[in-house]
PDB file of C-alpha atoms in Angstrom:
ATOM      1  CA  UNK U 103      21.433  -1.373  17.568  1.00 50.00           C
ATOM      2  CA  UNK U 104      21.298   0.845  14.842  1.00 53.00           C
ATOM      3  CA  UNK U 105      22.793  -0.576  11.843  1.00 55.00           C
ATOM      4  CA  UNK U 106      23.080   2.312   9.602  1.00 62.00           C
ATOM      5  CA  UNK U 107      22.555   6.491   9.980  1.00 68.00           C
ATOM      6  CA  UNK U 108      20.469   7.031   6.698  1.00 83.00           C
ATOM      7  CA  UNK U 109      17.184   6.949   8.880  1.00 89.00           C
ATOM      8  CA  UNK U 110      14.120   9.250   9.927  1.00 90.00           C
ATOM      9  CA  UNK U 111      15.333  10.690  13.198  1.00 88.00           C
ATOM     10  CA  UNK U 112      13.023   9.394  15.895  1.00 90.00           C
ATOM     11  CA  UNK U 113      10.508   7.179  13.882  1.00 92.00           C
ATOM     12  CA  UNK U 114      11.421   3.259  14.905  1.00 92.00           C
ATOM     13  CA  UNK U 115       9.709  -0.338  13.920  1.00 92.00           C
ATOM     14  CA  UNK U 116       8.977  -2.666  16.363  1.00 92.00           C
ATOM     15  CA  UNK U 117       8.202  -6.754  15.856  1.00 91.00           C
ATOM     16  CA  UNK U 118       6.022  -7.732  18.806  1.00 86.00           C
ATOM     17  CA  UNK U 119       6.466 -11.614  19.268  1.00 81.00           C
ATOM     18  CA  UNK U 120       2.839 -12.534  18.999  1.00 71.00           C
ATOM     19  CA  UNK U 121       2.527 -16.442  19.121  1.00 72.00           C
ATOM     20  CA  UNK U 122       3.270 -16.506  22.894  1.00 67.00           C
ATOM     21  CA  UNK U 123       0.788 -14.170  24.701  1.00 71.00           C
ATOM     22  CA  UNK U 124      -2.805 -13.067  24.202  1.00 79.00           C
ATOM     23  CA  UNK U 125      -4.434  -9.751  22.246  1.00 78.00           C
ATOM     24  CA  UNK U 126      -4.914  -8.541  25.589  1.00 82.00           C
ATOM     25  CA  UNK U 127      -1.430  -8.585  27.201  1.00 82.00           C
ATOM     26  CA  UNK U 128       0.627  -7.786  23.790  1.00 81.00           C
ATOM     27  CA  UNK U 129      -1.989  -4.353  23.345  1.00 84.00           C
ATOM     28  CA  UNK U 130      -1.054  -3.563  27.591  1.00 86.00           C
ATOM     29  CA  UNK U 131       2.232  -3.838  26.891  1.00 85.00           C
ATOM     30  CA  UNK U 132       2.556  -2.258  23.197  1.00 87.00           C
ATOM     31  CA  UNK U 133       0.713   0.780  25.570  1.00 89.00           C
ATOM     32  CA  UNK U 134       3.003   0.527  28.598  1.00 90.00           C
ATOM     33  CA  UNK U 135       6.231   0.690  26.277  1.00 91.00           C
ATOM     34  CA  UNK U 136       4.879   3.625  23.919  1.00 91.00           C
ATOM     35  CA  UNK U 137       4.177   5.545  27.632  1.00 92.00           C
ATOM     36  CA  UNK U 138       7.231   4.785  28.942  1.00 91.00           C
ATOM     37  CA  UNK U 139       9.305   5.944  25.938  1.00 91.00           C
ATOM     38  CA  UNK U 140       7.150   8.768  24.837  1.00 92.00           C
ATOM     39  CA  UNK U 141       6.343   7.729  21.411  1.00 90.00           C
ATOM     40  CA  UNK U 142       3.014   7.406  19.587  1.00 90.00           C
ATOM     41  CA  UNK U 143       1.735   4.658  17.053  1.00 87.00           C
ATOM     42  CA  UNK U 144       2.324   5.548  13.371  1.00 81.00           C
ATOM     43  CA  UNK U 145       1.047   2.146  11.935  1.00 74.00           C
ATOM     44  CA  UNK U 146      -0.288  -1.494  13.662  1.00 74.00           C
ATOM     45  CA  UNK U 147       1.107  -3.429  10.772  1.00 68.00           C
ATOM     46  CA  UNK U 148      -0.721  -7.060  11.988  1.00 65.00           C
ATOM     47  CA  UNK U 149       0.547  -9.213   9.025  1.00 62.00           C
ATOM     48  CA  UNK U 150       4.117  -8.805  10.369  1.00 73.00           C
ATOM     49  CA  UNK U 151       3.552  -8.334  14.417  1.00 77.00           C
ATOM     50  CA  UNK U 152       4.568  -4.789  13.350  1.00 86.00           C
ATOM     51  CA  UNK U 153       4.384  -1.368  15.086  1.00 87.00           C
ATOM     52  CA  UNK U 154       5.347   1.531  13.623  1.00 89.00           C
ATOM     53  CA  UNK U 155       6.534   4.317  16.289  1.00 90.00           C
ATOM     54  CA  UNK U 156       7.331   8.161  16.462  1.00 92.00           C
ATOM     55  CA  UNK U 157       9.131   9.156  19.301  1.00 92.00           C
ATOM     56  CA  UNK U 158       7.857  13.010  20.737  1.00 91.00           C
ATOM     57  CA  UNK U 159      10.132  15.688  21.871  1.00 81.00           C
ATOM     58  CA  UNK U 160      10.091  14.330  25.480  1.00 78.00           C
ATOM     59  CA  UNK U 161      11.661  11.211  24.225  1.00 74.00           C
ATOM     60  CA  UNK U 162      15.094  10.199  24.705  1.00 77.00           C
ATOM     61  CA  UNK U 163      18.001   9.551  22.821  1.00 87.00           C
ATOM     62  CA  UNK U 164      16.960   6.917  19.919  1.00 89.00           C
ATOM     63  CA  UNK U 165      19.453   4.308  21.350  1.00 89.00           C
ATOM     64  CA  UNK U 166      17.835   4.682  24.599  1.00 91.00           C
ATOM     65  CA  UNK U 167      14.442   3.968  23.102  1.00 92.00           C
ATOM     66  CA  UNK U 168      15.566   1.293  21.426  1.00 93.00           C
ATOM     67  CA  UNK U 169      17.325  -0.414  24.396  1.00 92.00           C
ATOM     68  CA  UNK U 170      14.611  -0.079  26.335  1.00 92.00           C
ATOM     69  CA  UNK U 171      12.340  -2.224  23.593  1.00 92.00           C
ATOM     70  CA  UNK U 172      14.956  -4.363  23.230  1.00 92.00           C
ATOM     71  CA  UNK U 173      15.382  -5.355  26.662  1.00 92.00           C
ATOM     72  CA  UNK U 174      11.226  -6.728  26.383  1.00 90.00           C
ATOM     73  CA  UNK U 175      10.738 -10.091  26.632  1.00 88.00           C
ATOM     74  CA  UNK U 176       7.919  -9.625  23.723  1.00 87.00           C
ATOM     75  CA  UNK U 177      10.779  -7.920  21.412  1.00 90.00           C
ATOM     76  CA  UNK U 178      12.080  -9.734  18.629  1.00 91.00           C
ATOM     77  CA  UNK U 179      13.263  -6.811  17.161  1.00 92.00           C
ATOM     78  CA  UNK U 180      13.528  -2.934  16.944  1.00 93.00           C
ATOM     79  CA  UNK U 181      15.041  -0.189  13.830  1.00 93.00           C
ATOM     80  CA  UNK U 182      14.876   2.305  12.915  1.00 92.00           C
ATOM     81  CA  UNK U 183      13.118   3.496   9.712  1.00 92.00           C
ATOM     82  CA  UNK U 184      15.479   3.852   7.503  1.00 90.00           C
ATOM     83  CA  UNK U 185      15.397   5.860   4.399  1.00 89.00           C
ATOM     84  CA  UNK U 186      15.104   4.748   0.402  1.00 86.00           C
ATOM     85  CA  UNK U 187      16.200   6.046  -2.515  1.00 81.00           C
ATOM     86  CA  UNK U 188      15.652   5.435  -6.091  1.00 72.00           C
ATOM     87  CA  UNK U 189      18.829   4.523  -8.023  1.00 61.00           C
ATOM     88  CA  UNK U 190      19.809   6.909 -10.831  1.00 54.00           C
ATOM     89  CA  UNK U 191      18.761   6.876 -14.432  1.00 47.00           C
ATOM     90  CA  UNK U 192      21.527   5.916 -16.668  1.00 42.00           C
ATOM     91  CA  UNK U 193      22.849   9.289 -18.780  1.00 45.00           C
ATOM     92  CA  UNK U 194      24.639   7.541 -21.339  1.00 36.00           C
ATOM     93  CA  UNK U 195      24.051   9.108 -24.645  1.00 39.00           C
ATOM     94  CA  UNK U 196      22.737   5.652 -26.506  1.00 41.00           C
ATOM     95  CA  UNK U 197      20.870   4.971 -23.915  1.00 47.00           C
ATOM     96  CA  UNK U 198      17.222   5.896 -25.732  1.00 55.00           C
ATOM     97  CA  UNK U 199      18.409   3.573 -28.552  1.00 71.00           C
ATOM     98  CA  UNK U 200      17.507   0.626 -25.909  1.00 76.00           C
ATOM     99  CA  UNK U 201      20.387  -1.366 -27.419  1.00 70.00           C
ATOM    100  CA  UNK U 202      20.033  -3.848 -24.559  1.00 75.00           C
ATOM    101  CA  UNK U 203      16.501  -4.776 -26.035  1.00 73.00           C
ATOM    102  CA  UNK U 204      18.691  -6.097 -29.349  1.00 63.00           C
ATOM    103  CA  UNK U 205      22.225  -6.633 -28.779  1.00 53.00           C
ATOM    104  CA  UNK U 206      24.069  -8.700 -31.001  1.00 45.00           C
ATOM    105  CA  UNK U 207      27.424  -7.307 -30.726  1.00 45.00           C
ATOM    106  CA  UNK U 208      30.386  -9.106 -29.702  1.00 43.00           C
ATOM    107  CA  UNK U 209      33.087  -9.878 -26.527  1.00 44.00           C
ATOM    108  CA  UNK U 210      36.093 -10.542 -27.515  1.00 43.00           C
ATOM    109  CA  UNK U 211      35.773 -12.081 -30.447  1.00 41.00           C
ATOM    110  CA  UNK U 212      32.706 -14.249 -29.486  1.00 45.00           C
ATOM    111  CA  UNK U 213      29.512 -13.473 -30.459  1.00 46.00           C
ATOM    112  CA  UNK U 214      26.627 -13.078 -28.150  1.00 47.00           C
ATOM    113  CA  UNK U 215      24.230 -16.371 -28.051  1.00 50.00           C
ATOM    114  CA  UNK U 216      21.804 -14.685 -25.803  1.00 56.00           C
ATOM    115  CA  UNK U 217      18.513 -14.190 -27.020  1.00 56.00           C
ATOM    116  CA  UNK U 218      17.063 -10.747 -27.725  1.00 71.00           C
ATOM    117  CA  UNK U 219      13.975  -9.063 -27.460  1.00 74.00           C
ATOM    118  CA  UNK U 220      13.184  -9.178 -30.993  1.00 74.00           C
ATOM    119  CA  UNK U 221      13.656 -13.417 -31.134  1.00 74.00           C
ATOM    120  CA  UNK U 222      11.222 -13.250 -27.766  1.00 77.00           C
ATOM    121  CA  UNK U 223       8.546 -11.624 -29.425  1.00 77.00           C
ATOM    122  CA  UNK U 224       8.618 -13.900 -32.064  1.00 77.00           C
ATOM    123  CA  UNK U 225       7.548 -16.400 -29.175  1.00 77.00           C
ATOM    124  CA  UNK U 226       5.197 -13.642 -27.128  1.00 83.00           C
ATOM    125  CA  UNK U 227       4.879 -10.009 -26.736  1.00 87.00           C
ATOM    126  CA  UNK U 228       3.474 -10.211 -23.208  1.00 90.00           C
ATOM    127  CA  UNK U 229      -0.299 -10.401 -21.613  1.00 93.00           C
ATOM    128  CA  UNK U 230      -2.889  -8.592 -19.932  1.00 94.00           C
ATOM    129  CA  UNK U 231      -3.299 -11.161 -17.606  1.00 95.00           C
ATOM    130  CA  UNK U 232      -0.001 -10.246 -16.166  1.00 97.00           C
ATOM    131  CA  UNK U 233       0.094  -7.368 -13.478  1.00 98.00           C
ATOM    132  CA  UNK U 234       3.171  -5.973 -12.330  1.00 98.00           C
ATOM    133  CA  UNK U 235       3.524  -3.515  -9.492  1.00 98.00           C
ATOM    134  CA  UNK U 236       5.647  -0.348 -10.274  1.00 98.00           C
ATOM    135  CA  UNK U 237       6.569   0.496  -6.329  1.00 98.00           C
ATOM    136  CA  UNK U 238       8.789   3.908  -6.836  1.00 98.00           C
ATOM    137  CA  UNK U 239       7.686   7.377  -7.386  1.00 97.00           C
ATOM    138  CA  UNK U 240       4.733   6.790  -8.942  1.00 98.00           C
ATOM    139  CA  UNK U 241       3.606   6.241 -12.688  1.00 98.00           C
ATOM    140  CA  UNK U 242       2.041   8.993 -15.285  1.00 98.00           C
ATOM    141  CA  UNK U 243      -0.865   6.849 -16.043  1.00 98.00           C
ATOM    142  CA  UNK U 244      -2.094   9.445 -18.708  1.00 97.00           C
ATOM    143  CA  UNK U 245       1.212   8.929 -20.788  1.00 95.00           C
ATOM    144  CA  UNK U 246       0.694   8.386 -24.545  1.00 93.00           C
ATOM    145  CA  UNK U 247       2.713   5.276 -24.520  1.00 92.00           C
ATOM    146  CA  UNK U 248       1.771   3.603 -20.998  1.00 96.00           C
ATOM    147  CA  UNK U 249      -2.083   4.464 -21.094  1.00 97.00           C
ATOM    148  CA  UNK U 250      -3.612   1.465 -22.510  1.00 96.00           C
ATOM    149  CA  UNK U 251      -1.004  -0.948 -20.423  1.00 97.00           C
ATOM    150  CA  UNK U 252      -2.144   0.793 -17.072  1.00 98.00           C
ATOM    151  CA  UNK U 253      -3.915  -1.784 -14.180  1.00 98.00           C
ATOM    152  CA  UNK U 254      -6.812  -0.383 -13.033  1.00 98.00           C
ATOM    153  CA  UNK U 255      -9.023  -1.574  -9.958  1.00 98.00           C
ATOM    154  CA  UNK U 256     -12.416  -2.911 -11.238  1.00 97.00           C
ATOM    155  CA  UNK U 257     -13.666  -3.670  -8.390  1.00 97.00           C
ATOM    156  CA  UNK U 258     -13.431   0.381  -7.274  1.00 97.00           C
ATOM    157  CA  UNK U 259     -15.908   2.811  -8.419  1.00 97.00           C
ATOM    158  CA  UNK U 260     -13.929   5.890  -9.250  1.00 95.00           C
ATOM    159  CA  UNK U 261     -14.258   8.958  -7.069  1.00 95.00           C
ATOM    160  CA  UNK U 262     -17.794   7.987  -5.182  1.00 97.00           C
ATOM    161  CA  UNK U 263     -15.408   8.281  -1.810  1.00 97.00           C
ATOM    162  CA  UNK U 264     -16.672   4.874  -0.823  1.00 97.00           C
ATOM    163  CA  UNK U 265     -14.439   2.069  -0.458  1.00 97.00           C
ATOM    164  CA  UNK U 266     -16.161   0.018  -2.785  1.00 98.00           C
ATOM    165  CA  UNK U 267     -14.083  -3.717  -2.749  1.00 97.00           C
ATOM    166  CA  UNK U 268     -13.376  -3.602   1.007  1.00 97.00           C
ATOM    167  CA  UNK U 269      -9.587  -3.576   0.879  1.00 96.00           C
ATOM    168  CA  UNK U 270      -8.968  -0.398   3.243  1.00 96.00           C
ATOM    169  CA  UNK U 271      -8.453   2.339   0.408  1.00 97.00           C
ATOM    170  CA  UNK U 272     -10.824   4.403  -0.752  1.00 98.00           C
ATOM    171  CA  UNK U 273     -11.094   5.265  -5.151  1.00 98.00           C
ATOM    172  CA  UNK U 274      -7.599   3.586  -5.093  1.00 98.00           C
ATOM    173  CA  UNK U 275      -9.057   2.835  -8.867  1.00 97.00           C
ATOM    174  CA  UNK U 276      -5.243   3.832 -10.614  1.00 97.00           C
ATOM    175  CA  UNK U 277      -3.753   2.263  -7.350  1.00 98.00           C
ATOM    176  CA  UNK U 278      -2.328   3.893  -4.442  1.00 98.00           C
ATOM    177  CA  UNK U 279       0.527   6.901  -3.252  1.00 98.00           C
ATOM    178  CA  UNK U 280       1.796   5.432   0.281  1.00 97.00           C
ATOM    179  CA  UNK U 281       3.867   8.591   0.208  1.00 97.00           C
ATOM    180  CA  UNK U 282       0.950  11.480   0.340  1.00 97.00           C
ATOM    181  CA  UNK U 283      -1.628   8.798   1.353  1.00 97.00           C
ATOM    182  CA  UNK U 284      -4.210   9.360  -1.236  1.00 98.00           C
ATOM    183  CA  UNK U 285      -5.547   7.915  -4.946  1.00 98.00           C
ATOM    184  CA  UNK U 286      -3.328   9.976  -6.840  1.00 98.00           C
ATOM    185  CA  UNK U 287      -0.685   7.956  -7.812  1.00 98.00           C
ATOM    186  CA  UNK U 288       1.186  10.393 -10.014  1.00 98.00           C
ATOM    187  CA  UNK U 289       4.608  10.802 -10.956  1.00 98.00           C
ATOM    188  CA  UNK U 290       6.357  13.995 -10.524  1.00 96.00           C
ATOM    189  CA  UNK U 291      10.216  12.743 -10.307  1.00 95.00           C
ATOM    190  CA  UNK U 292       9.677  10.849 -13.276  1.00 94.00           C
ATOM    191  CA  UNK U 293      12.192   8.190 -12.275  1.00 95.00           C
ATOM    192  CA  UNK U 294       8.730   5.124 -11.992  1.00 97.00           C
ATOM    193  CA  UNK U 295       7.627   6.161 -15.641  1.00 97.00           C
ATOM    194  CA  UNK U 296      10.937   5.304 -16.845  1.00 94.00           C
ATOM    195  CA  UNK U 297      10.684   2.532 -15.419  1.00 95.00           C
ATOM    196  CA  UNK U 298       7.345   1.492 -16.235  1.00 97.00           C
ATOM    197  CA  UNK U 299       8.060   2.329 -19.939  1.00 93.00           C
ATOM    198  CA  UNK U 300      10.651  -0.196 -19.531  1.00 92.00           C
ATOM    199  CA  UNK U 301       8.908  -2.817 -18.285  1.00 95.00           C
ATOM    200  CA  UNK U 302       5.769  -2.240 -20.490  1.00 94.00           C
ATOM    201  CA  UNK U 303       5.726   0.714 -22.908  1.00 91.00           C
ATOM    202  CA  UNK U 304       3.021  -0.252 -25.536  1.00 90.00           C
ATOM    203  CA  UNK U 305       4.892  -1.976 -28.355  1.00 85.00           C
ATOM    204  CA  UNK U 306       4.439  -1.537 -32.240  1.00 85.00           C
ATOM    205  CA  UNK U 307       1.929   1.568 -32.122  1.00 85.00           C
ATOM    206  CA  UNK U 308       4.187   3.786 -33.458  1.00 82.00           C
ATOM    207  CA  UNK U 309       4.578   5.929 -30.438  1.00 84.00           C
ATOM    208  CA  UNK U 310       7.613   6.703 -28.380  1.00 85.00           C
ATOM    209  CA  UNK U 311       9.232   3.410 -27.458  1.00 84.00           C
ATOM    210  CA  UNK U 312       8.467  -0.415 -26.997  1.00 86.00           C
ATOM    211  CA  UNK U 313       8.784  -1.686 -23.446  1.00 87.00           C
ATOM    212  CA  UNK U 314       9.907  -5.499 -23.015  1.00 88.00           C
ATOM    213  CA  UNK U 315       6.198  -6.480 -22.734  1.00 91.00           C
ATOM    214  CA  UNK U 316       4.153  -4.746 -25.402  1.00 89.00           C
ATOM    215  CA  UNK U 317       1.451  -6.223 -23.477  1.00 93.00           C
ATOM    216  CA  UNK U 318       0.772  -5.997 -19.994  1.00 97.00           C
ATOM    217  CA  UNK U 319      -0.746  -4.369 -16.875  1.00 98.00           C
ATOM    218  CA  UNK U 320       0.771  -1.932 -14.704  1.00 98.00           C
ATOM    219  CA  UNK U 321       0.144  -1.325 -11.218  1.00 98.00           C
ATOM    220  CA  UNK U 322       1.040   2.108 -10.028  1.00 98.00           C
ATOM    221  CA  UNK U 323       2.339   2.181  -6.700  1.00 98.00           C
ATOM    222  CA  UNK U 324       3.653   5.322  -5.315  1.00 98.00           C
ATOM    223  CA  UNK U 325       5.908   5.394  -1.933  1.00 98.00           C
ATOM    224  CA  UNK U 326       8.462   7.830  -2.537  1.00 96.00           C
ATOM    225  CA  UNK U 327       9.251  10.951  -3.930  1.00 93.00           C
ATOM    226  CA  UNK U 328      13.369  12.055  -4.134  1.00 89.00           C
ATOM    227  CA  UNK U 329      13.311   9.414  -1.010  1.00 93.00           C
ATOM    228  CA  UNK U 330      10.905   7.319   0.667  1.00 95.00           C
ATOM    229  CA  UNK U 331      10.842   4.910   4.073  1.00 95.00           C
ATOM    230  CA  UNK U 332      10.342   1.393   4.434  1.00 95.00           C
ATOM    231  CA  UNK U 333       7.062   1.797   6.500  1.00 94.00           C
ATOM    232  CA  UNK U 334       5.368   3.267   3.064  1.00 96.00           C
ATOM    233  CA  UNK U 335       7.618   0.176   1.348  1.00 96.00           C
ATOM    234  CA  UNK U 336       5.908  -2.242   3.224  1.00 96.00           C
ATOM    235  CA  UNK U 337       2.213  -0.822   2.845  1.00 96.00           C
ATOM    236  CA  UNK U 338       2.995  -0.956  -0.574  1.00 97.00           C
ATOM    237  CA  UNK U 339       4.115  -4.450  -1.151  1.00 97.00           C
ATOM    238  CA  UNK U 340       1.169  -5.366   1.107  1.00 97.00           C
ATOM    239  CA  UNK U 341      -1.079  -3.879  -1.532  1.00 98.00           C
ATOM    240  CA  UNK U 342       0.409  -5.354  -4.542  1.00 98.00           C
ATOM    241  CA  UNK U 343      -0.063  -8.926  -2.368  1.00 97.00           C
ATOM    242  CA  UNK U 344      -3.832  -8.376  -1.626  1.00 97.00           C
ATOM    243  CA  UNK U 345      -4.542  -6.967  -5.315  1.00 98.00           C
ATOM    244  CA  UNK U 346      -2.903  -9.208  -7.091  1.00 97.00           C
ATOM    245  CA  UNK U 347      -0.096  -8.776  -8.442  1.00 98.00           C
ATOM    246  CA  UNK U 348       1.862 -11.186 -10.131  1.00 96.00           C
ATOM    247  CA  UNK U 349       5.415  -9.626  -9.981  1.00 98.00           C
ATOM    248  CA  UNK U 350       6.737  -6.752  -7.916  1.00 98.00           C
ATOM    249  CA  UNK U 351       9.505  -4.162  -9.485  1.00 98.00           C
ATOM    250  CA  UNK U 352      11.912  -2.429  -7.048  1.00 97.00           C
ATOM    251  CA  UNK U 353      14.620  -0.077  -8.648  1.00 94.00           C
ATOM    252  CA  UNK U 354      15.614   1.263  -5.388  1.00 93.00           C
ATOM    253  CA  UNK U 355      17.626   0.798  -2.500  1.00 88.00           C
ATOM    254  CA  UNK U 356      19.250   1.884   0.856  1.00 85.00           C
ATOM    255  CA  UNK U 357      22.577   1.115   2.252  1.00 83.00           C
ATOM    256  CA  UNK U 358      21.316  -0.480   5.448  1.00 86.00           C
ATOM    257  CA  UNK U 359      19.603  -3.783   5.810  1.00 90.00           C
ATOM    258  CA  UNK U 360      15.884  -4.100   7.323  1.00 94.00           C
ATOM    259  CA  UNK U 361      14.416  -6.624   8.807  1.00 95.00           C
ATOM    260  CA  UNK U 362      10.685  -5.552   8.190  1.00 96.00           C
ATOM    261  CA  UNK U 363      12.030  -5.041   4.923  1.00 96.00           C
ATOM    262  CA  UNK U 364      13.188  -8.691   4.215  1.00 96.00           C
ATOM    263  CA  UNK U 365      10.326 -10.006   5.667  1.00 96.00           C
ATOM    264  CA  UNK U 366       7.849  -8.281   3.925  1.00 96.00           C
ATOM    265  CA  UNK U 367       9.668  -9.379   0.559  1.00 97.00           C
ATOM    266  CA  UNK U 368      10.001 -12.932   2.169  1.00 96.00           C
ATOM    267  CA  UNK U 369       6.118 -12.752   2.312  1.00 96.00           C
ATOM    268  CA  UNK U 370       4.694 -11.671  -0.881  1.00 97.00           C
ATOM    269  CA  UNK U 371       7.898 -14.291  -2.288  1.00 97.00           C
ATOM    270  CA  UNK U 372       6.241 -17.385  -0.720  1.00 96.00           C
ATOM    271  CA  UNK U 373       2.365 -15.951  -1.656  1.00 96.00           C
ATOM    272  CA  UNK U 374       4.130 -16.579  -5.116  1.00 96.00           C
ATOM    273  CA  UNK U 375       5.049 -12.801  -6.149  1.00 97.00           C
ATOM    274  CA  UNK U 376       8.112 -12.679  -7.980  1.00 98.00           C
ATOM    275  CA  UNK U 377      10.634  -9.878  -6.655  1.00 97.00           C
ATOM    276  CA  UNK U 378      12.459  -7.562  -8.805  1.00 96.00           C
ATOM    277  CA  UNK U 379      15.225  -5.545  -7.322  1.00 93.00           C
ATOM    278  CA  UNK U 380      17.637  -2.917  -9.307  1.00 88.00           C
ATOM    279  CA  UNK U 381      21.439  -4.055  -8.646  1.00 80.00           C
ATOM    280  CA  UNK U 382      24.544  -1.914 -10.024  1.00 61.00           C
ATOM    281  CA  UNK U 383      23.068   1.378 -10.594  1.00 64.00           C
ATOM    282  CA  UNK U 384      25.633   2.837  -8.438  1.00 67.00           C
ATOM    283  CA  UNK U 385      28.753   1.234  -9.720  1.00 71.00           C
ATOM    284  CA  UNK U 386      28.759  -0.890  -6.332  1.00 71.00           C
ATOM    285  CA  UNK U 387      29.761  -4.236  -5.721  1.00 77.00           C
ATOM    286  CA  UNK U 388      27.380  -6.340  -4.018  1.00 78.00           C
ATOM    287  CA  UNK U 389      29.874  -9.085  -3.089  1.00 81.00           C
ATOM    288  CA  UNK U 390      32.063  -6.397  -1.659  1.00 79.00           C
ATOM    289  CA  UNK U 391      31.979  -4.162   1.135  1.00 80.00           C
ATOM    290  CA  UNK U 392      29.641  -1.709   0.539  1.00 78.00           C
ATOM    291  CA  UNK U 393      25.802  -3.603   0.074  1.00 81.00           C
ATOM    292  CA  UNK U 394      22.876  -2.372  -1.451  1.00 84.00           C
ATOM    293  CA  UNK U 395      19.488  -3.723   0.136  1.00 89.00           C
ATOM    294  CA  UNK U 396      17.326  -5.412  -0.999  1.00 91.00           C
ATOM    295  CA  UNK U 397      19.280  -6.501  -4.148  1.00 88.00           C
TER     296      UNK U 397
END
C-alpha cells in the first residue's frame, strides 16, 4: 500500500522477517524476489531485517512490486522511500533577539513562572561530555561560534583513507554526509547550522550568539540537502547509536508515516538516545488531520 505520494519513484524498503528461517533461505529468497521484480539492492540494513531496493526500467508499476513482496510469506512489510524535508526557519523580525531564551513577559495578565535560560545557567551551562547529533543538512564546523563545541571522532586519524576505529566509514573524523556519502559533512543550505547554533552556539565569548548549552559537543550528521530520504535517515541515526551519542536532534519531517522510520527511532530510544523532533513549524496541527512524522 502506499501511504503517501511524496516518495522516490521506484526505490522501496523491504523488512525481511528474519527469526523464522535461516541466512541461507532469507538471502535465496531476498535474490529470487529482486529477479522477479527487476530491482537491485541499494542497502542490506541487518539491524532492522532491512533491504533497501531500486526498481530498473524493466520493472513494473510500483504497486505491482510491492504486491508482489507483500504477498511473501517472509514480508512483514514493504514502502516506499519516502522523501524528507527540513521545516522552515522562522522569518519573524525578533527572531535573532532569541527572546524565547529569556521570556518573562506575560498572558493575560499572568506572569510567566517558567524558568529561563538565564536562571538555568545559574544551575549549568552545559558539558562536553554531552554529544548531540545534528541529523539535517549538515553543520559548518569551521563557524566562529560552533568551532570549539564541534564532536570530533578520536578514534579516526584524519585523512590517512584508512578506517582507523573499525566502524565502516573511512576519516569520518567531523562525522559523516549520508547524502553525498563521504567525510565532508558541510552545510551548504544552512538550515543544520541554525540549528546547531541553537542547540550549542558557544556562550559568553563575545561572538555572535549563545546557544542553550554554552557547552557541549556536536555531532555533524549530514542526510539531506533541500530534501533527503529515510534510507540516508536511518544510516544516520545508526551512526549517532554506534558513536555515541547521547541525544539525537530532528527538525524535519514528511507527511507520510514510515515504518523503518519508527523503528529505527524506537531503537536508538530503548539504547537510551533521547529523540528530538521539530513540531509546528508549518502551522499544522498534529492532533488534527494533517500529521507530521516523526513528531
Amino acid at each position: 500500500t502506499l501511504y503517501g505520494e511524496n516518495y522516490i519513484p521506484g526505490r522501496l524498503l523491504v523488512k525481511y522477517s528474519t527469526d523464522s528461517v535461516s541466512s541461507d533461505i532469507l538471502l535465496h529468497a531476498q535474490q529470487d524476489l529482486m529477479a522477479s521484480t527487476h530491482s537491485k539492492q541499494l542497502i542490506d540494513y541487518s539491524l532492522y531485517g532491512l533491504q533497501g531496493l531500486q526498481l530498473l526500467s524493466t520493472a513494473g508499476d510500483m504497486k505491482e512490486v510491492m504486491q508482489v513482496y507483500e504477498k511473501s510469506p517472509l514480508i512483514e512489510y514493504v514502502e516506499p522511500d519516502y522523501i524528507v524535508t527540513i521545516d522552515a526557519i522562522p522569518n519573524d523580525p525578533g527572531f535573532p533577539q532569541l527572546w524565547g531564551l529569556h521570556n518573562t513577559g506575560q498572558s493575560g495578565g499572568v506572569p510567566d513562572t517558567d524558568i529561563d535560560a538565564p536562571e538555568a545557567w545559574d544551575l549549568a551551562t552545559g558539558s562536553s561530555s554531552v554529544v548531540i547529533a545534528v541529523i539535517d543538512t549538515g553543520v559548518d564546523y569551521n563557524h566562529e561560534d560552533l568551532a570549539s563545541n564541534m564532536w570530533v571522532n578520536t578514534g579516526e586519524i584524519p585523512n590517512n583513507g584508512i578506517d582507523d576505529d573499525g566502524n565502516g566509514y573511512i576519516d569520518d573524523y567531523r562525522g559523516w554526509d549520508f547524502y553525498n556519502n563521504n567525510n565532508y559533512p558541510m552545510d551548504f543550505n544552512r538550515h543544520g547550522t541554525h540549528v546547531a547554533g541553537i542547540i550549542g552556539a558557544v556562550g559568553n565569548n563575545a561572538k555572535g550568539i549563545t546557544g542553550v548549552n554554552w557547552n557541549v559537543r556536536i555531532m555533524p550528521l549530514k542526510f539531506m540537502e533541500e530534501t533527503g530520504d529515510v534510507v540516508s535517515e536511518i544510516k544516520a541515526i545508526d551512526y549517532a547509536v554506534k558513536m555515541g551519542a547521547k541525544i539525537i536532534n530532528a527538525s524535519y519531517g514528511e507527511s507520510s508515516i514510515s515504518v523503518s522510520e519508527y523503528n529505527a527511532i524506537k531503537d536508538a530510544g530503548e539504547k537510551g538516545l533521547i529523540f528530538i523532533v521539530a513540531a509546528g513549524n508549518k502551522s499544522s496541527d498534529n492532533d488534527g488531520a494533517t500529521k507530521s512524522y516523526p513528531a
